[in-house]
Amino acid sequence: MPRTTLALSLALALPLIAQTAWAADDDPWKKPGWEPITEQERQPASIDETAESAVDVHEHNGIRYLTGGLGTGERAWLKQHGSSYPVALQFSKGQRGAFVSSVDVNIRATDGETRFEATTDGPMIYIDLPPGRYSVTTRYQGHDRDFALQVPTSGQTSHSVNFP
């Protein structure tokens, strides 16, 4: 094959190859480890699903909390009933932000004393923590995330934590 024909063939094929590679980047769910969200997962929880998904109120050191969020019904219930709790934390991992569970949460006051500890039953936790400044350490599968938390006297503060 003469060089000019080979060069012309490559010149014509290169945009198609580049377009194919670009399309794969444009469709992240085609990458390994990424799954598309099903149509059912896109639907909001029904009133019955939400009502059936109630979680128990837990308590640690006199501080009430709600944790869960496995499934759309439970997440909807928590958002509805957790709105009166001054702290809302949500946990995920990776670039896609897949929800994770079994996250250890440790909250310390400015004096360093632990005020709250729990392990989540889902990707969400709502904590009825008194107003003030706190240091938070969260741990998931050996990875720690630390951050400062200012709990308001009214309203809610929320924080999303993403692990590798």
PDB file of C-alpha atoms in Angstrom:
ATOM      1  CA  MET A   1       0.000   0.000   0.000  1.00  0.00           C
ATOM      2  CA  PRO A   2       1.554   3.330  -1.004  1.00  0.00           C
ATOM      3  CA  ARG A   3       2.278   5.850   1.753  1.00  0.00           C
ATOM      4  CA  THR A   4      -0.229   8.395   0.458  1.00  0.00           C
ATOM      5  CA  THR A   5      -3.030   5.813   0.521  1.00  0.00           C
ATOM      6  CA  LEU A   6      -2.075   4.747   4.048  1.00  0.00           C
ATOM      7  CA  ALA A   7      -1.916   8.378   5.201  1.00  0.00           C
ATOM      8  CA  LEU A   8      -5.294   9.103   3.598  1.00  0.00           C
ATOM      9  CA  SER A   9      -6.836   6.001   5.230  1.00  0.00           C
ATOM     10  CA  LEU A  10      -5.531   7.032   8.646  1.00  0.00           C
ATOM     11  CA  ALA A  11      -6.704  10.604   8.154  1.00  0.00           C
ATOM     12  CA  LEU A  12     -10.217   9.375   7.375  1.00  0.00           C
ATOM     13  CA  ALA A  13     -10.311   6.767  10.151  1.00  0.00           C
ATOM     14  CA  LEU A  14      -8.865   8.916  12.942  1.00  0.00           C
ATOM     15  CA  PRO A  15     -11.985  11.090  13.468  1.00  0.00           C
ATOM     16  CA  LEU A  16     -14.126   7.936  13.722  1.00  0.00           C
ATOM     17  CA  ILE A  17     -11.784   6.407  16.281  1.00  0.00           C
ATOM     18  CA  ALA A  18     -11.674   9.651  18.279  1.00  0.00           C
ATOM     19  CA  GLN A  19     -15.466   9.994  18.114  1.00  0.00           C
ATOM     20  CA  THR A  20     -15.896   6.442  19.431  1.00  0.00           C
ATOM     21  CA  ALA A  21     -13.493   7.101  22.326  1.00  0.00           C
ATOM     22  CA  TRP A  22     -15.255  10.387  23.090  1.00  0.00           C
ATOM     23  CA  ALA A  23     -18.652   8.670  23.096  1.00  0.00           C
ATOM     24  CA  ALA A  24     -17.424   6.174  25.704  1.00  0.00           C
ATOM     25  CA  ASP A  25     -16.366   9.089  27.931  1.00  0.00           C
ATOM     26  CA  ASP A  26     -19.706  10.768  27.293  1.00  0.00           C
ATOM     27  CA  ASP A  27     -21.559   7.668  28.526  1.00  0.00           C
ATOM     28  CA  PRO A  28     -20.049   7.040  31.995  1.00  0.00           C
ATOM     29  CA  TRP A  29     -22.355   4.073  32.669  1.00  0.00           C
ATOM     30  CA  LYS A  30     -20.460   2.170  29.952  1.00  0.00           C
ATOM     31  CA  LYS A  31     -17.283   2.322  32.040  1.00  0.00           C
ATOM     32  CA  PRO A  32     -16.414  -0.668  34.248  1.00  0.00           C
ATOM     33  CA  GLY A  33     -18.045  -0.468  37.678  1.00  0.00           C
ATOM     34  CA  TRP A  34     -20.758   1.968  36.615  1.00  0.00           C
ATOM     35  CA  GLU A  35     -24.340   0.804  36.416  1.00  0.00           C
ATOM     36  CA  PRO A  36     -27.221   2.730  34.890  1.00  0.00           C
ATOM     37  CA  ILE A  37     -30.072   3.755  37.152  1.00  0.00           C
ATOM     38  CA  THR A  38     -33.185   1.789  36.335  1.00  0.00           C
ATOM     39  CA  GLU A  39     -36.462   3.499  35.502  1.00  0.00           C
ATOM     40  CA  GLN A  40     -37.903   2.111  38.764  1.00  0.00           C
ATOM     41  CA  GLU A  41     -35.056   3.710  40.760  1.00  0.00           C
ATOM     42  CA  ARG A  42     -35.840   7.067  39.139  1.00  0.00           C
ATOM     43  CA  GLN A  43     -39.419   7.030  40.436  1.00  0.00           C
ATOM     44  CA  PRO A  44     -40.157   8.804  43.726  1.00  0.00           C
ATOM     45  CA  ALA A  45     -41.412   6.689  46.583  1.00  0.00           C
ATOM     46  CA  SER A  46     -45.165   6.318  46.868  1.00  0.00           C
ATOM     47  CA  ILE A  47     -46.992   7.400  50.021  1.00  0.00           C
ATOM     48  CA  ASP A  48     -47.405   3.732  50.998  1.00  0.00           C
ATOM     49  CA  GLU A  49     -43.695   2.966  50.404  1.00  0.00           C
ATOM     50  CA  THR A  50     -42.717   5.960  52.509  1.00  0.00           C
ATOM     51  CA  ALA A  51     -45.080   5.040  55.364  1.00  0.00           C
ATOM     52  CA  GLU A  52     -43.891   1.412  55.361  1.00  0.00           C
ATOM     53  CA  SER A  53     -40.242   2.508  55.491  1.00  0.00           C
ATOM     54  CA  ALA A  54     -40.215   4.118  58.932  1.00  0.00           C
ATOM     55  CA  VAL A  55     -36.971   3.710  60.879  1.00  0.00           C
ATOM     56  CA  ASP A  56     -36.531   3.544  64.641  1.00  0.00           C
ATOM     57  CA  VAL A  57     -35.383   6.521  66.676  1.00  0.00           C
ATOM     58  CA  HIS A  58     -32.056   5.643  68.318  1.00  0.00           C
ATOM     59  CA  GLU A  59     -30.272   7.368  71.182  1.00  0.00           C
ATOM     60  CA  HIS A  60     -26.632   7.754  72.257  1.00  0.00           C
ATOM     61  CA  ASN A  61     -25.588   9.795  75.329  1.00  0.00           C
ATOM     62  CA  GLY A  62     -29.075  11.312  75.408  1.00  0.00           C
ATOM     63  CA  ILE A  63     -28.842  12.430  71.764  1.00  0.00           C
ATOM     64  CA  ARG A  64     -31.593  11.136  69.484  1.00  0.00           C
ATOM     65  CA  TYR A  65     -30.835  10.161  65.882  1.00  0.00           C
ATOM     66  CA  LEU A  66     -32.347   8.529  62.813  1.00  0.00           C
ATOM     67  CA  THR A  67     -30.297   6.457  60.387  1.00  0.00           C
ATOM     68  CA  GLY A  68     -31.044   4.506  57.245  1.00  0.00           C
ATOM     69  CA  GLY A  69     -31.835   5.382  53.667  1.00  0.00           C
ATOM     70  CA  LEU A  70     -31.750   1.993  51.979  1.00  0.00           C
ATOM     71  CA  GLY A  71     -34.274   2.370  49.192  1.00  0.00           C
ATOM     72  CA  THR A  72     -36.333   5.285  47.970  1.00  0.00           C
ATOM     73  CA  GLY A  73     -39.083   4.783  50.561  1.00  0.00           C
ATOM     74  CA  GLU A  74     -36.699   4.927  53.490  1.00  0.00           C
ATOM     75  CA  ARG A  75     -34.866   7.958  52.070  1.00  0.00           C
ATOM     76  CA  ALA A  76     -38.185   9.769  51.597  1.00  0.00           C
ATOM     77  CA  TRP A  77     -39.289   8.904  55.139  1.00  0.00           C
ATOM     78  CA  LEU A  78     -35.980  10.112  56.590  1.00  0.00           C
ATOM     79  CA  LYS A  79     -36.068  13.386  54.668  1.00  0.00           C
ATOM     80  CA  GLN A  80     -39.599  14.007  55.892  1.00  0.00           C
ATOM     81  CA  HIS A  81     -39.047  13.059  59.552  1.00  0.00           C
ATOM     82  CA  GLY A  82     -35.415  14.148  59.818  1.00  0.00           C
ATOM     83  CA  SER A  83     -36.168  17.740  58.871  1.00  0.00           C
ATOM     84  CA  SER A  84     -36.523  18.697  62.563  1.00  0.00           C
ATOM     85  CA  TYR A  85     -33.066  17.324  63.416  1.00  0.00           C
ATOM     86  CA  PRO A  86     -30.363  20.025  63.259  1.00  0.00           C
ATOM     87  CA  VAL A  87     -27.698  17.780  61.644  1.00  0.00           C
ATOM     88  CA  ALA A  88     -28.088  15.799  58.412  1.00  0.00           C
ATOM     89  CA  LEU A  89     -25.183  13.735  57.064  1.00  0.00           C
ATOM     90  CA  GLN A  90     -25.119  11.699  53.860  1.00  0.00           C
ATOM     91  CA  PHE A  91     -22.410   9.225  52.816  1.00  0.00           C
ATOM     92  CA  SER A  92     -21.231   8.022  49.422  1.00  0.00           C
ATOM     93  CA  LYS A  93     -18.156   6.627  47.698  1.00  0.00           C
ATOM     94  CA  GLY A  94     -16.359   6.942  44.382  1.00  0.00           C
ATOM     95  CA  GLN A  95     -16.811   9.278  41.443  1.00  0.00           C
ATOM     96  CA  ARG A  96     -20.394   8.229  40.875  1.00  0.00           C
ATOM     97  CA  GLY A  97     -21.264   8.848  44.500  1.00  0.00           C
ATOM     98  CA  ALA A  98     -22.822   5.455  45.232  1.00  0.00           C
ATOM     99  CA  PHE A  99     -24.500   5.435  48.649  1.00  0.00           C
ATOM    100  CA  VAL A 100     -22.672   3.577  51.431  1.00  0.00           C
ATOM    101  CA  SER A 101     -23.752   2.169  54.768  1.00  0.00           C
ATOM    102  CA  SER A 102     -21.995   1.137  57.990  1.00  0.00           C
ATOM    103  CA  VAL A 103     -20.144   4.439  58.371  1.00  0.00           C
ATOM    104  CA  ASP A 104     -18.729   5.117  61.840  1.00  0.00           C
ATOM    105  CA  VAL A 105     -19.555   8.645  63.016  1.00  0.00           C
ATOM    106  CA  ASN A 106     -17.728  10.246  65.952  1.00  0.00           C
ATOM    107  CA  ILE A 107     -18.586  13.795  67.042  1.00  0.00           C
ATOM    108  CA  ARG A 108     -16.469  15.656  69.591  1.00  0.00           C
ATOM    109  CA  ALA A 109     -17.071  18.966  71.340  1.00  0.00           C
ATOM    110  CA  THR A 110     -14.425  21.703  71.286  1.00  0.00           C
ATOM    111  CA  ASP A 111     -13.033  20.322  74.572  1.00  0.00           C
ATOM    112  CA  GLY A 112     -12.243  17.054  72.742  1.00  0.00           C
ATOM    113  CA  GLU A 113     -14.873  15.035  74.609  1.00  0.00           C
ATOM    114  CA  THR A 114     -16.886  12.595  72.483  1.00  0.00           C
ATOM    115  CA  ARG A 115     -20.534  13.674  72.490  1.00  0.00           C
ATOM    116  CA  PHE A 116     -21.934  11.267  69.915  1.00  0.00           C
ATOM    117  CA  GLU A 117     -20.974   7.945  68.323  1.00  0.00           C
ATOM    118  CA  ALA A 118     -22.920   5.692  65.991  1.00  0.00           C
ATOM    119  CA  THR A 119     -22.621   3.416  62.975  1.00  0.00           C
ATOM    120  CA  THR A 120     -25.066   4.182  60.187  1.00  0.00           C
ATOM    121  CA  ASP A 121     -27.708   1.720  58.988  1.00  0.00           C
ATOM    122  CA  GLY A 122     -27.711   3.357  55.546  1.00  0.00           C
ATOM    123  CA  PRO A 123     -26.282   6.354  53.730  1.00  0.00           C
ATOM    124  CA  MET A 124     -28.101   8.941  55.873  1.00  0.00           C
ATOM    125  CA  ILE A 125     -28.070  10.001  59.500  1.00  0.00           C
ATOM    126  CA  TYR A 126     -30.025  12.786  61.195  1.00  0.00           C
ATOM    127  CA  ILE A 127     -28.751  13.830  64.620  1.00  0.00           C
ATOM    128  CA  ASP A 128     -30.513  15.930  67.268  1.00  0.00           C
ATOM    129  CA  LEU A 129     -27.255  17.534  68.408  1.00  0.00           C
ATOM    130  CA  PRO A 130     -27.314  20.677  70.620  1.00  0.00           C
ATOM    131  CA  PRO A 131     -26.160  23.942  69.006  1.00  0.00           C
ATOM    132  CA  GLY A 132     -22.413  24.529  69.029  1.00  0.00           C
ATOM    133  CA  ARG A 133     -19.124  23.780  67.309  1.00  0.00           C
ATOM    134  CA  TYR A 134     -17.958  20.213  66.866  1.00  0.00           C
ATOM    135  CA  SER A 135     -15.238  18.141  65.199  1.00  0.00           C
ATOM    136  CA  VAL A 136     -16.498  15.158  63.226  1.00  0.00           C
ATOM    137  CA  THR A 137     -14.608  12.038  62.178  1.00  0.00           C
ATOM    138  CA  THR A 138     -16.305   9.601  59.844  1.00  0.00           C
ATOM    139  CA  ARG A 139     -14.800   6.257  58.845  1.00  0.00           C
ATOM    140  CA  TYR A 140     -15.718   3.853  56.062  1.00  0.00           C
ATOM    141  CA  GLN A 141     -13.650   0.779  55.163  1.00  0.00           C
ATOM    142  CA  GLY A 142     -10.478   2.219  56.680  1.00  0.00           C
ATOM    143  CA  HIS A 143     -10.852   5.699  55.165  1.00  0.00           C
ATOM    144  CA  ASP A 144     -11.344   8.681  57.476  1.00  0.00           C
ATOM    145  CA  ARG A 145     -12.959  12.005  56.662  1.00  0.00           C
ATOM    146  CA  ASP A 146     -12.662  14.801  59.235  1.00  0.00           C
ATOM    147  CA  PHE A 147     -14.540  18.092  59.182  1.00  0.00           C
ATOM    148  CA  ALA A 148     -15.752  20.879  61.446  1.00  0.00           C
ATOM    149  CA  LEU A 149     -19.451  21.165  62.139  1.00  0.00           C
ATOM    150  CA  GLN A 150     -21.366  24.235  63.299  1.00  0.00           C
ATOM    151  CA  VAL A 151     -24.810  23.248  64.599  1.00  0.00           C
ATOM    152  CA  PRO A 152     -27.233  26.187  64.350  1.00  0.00           C
ATOM    153  CA  THR A 153     -29.696  27.249  67.036  1.00  0.00           C
ATOM    154  CA  SER A 154     -32.468  26.891  64.451  1.00  0.00           C
ATOM    155  CA  GLY A 155     -32.699  25.175  61.106  1.00  0.00           C
ATOM    156  CA  GLN A 156     -30.528  22.365  59.824  1.00  0.00           C
ATOM    157  CA  THR A 157     -26.941  21.972  58.690  1.00  0.00           C
ATOM    158  CA  SER A 158     -26.161  19.234  56.206  1.00  0.00           C
ATOM    159  CA  HIS A 159     -22.917  17.713  55.058  1.00  0.00           C
ATOM    160  CA  SER A 160     -22.198  15.148  52.340  1.00  0.00           C
ATOM    161  CA  VAL A 161     -19.165  12.931  52.817  1.00  0.00           C
ATOM    162  CA  ASN A 162     -17.606  11.053  49.909  1.00  0.00           C
ATOM    163  CA  PHE A 163     -15.107   8.240  50.445  1.00  0.00           C
ATOM    164  CA  PRO A 164     -12.710   6.757  47.875  1.00  0.00           C
TER     165      PRO A 164
END
